[in-house]
Structures are given as structure tokens and as C-alpha cells.
Coordinates of C-alpha atoms in Angstrom, one line a residue:
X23 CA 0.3 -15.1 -6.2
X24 CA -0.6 -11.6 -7.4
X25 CA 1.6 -8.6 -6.4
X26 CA 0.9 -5.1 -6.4
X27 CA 3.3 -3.1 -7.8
X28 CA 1.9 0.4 -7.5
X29 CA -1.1 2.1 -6.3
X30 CA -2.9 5.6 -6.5
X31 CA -5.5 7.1 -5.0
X32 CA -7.3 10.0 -6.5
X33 CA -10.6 12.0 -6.3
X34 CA -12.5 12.4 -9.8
X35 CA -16.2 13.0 -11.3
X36 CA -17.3 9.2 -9.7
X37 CA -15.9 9.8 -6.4
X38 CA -12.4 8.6 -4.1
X39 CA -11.0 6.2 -7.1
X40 CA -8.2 3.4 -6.3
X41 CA -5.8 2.8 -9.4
X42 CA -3.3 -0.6 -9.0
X43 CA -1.2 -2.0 -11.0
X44 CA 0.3 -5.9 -10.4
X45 CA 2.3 -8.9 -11.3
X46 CA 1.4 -12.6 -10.9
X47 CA 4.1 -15.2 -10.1
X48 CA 4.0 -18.6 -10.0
X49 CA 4.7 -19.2 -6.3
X50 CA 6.2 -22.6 -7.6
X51 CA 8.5 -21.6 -10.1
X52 CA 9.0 -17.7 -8.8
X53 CA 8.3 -17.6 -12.9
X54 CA 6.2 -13.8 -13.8
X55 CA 3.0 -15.6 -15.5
X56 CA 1.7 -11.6 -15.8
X57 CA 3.0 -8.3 -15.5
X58 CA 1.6 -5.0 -15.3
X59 CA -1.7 -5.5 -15.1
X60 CA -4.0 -2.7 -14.0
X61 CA -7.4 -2.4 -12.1
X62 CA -9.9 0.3 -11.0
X63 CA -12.2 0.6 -8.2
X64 CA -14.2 3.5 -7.0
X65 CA -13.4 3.5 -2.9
X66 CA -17.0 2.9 -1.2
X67 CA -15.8 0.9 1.8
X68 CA -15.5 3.4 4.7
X69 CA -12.5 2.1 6.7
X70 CA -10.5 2.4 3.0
X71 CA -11.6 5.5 2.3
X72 CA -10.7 7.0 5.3
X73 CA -7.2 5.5 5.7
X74 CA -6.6 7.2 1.7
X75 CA -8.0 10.5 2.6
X76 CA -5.3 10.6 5.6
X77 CA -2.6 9.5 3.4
X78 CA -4.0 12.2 1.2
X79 CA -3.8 14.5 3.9
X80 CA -0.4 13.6 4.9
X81 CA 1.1 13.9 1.7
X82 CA -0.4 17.4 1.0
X83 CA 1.7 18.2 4.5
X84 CA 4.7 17.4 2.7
X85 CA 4.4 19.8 0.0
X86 CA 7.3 21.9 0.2
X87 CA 6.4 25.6 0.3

């Protein structure tokens, strides 16, 4: 099974980019078979993009003055 271990969400010259990073475990042996791998995807599905540019939004709210 793969895992994601972290995951970003940031605006750049392509558009509302998703970074990720994961691990794959055997789900047999609970044995890591690969860690830390990383992916990228530019965010074009609407439902995603929305729900990132709330959590966006959210998080600039917690910006401590």
C-alpha cells in the first residue's frame, strides 16, 4: 500500500501545483519496500482545487500578526 507522508500545495508559473511525498509497505509483511518518494501534479480538478485554496485561505488566517 502506498502512504503519503507529506503534502504541499502551492501556486507557481503553471498554476495551483500539488507536491507529495510517500512510502510503500508491504501490507503483508508491514516491510517499507519504498520510502520517500515524491510526485507532482498541477491541480486542474475543480473540487481539489477549491478545497486547497480554502486550506490556503485558512492558513493565511493563522498568520500571527
Amino acid at each position: 500500500m502506498k502512504i503519503i507522508t507529506s503534502a504541499t500545495v502551492f501556486n507557481d508559473a503553471v498554476g495551483m501545483r500539488l507536491s507529495a511525498t510517500y512510502s510503500e509497505v508491504n501490507e503483508q509483511t508491514g516491510r517499507i519496500v519504498s520510502d520517500n518518494q515524491r510526485f507532482d501534479r498541477v491541480v486542474i480538478d475543480g473540487d481539489a482545487k477549491a478545497a486547497a485554496q480554502a486550506l490556503l485561505a485558512w492558513a493565511g488566517e493563522n498568520i500571527e500578526q
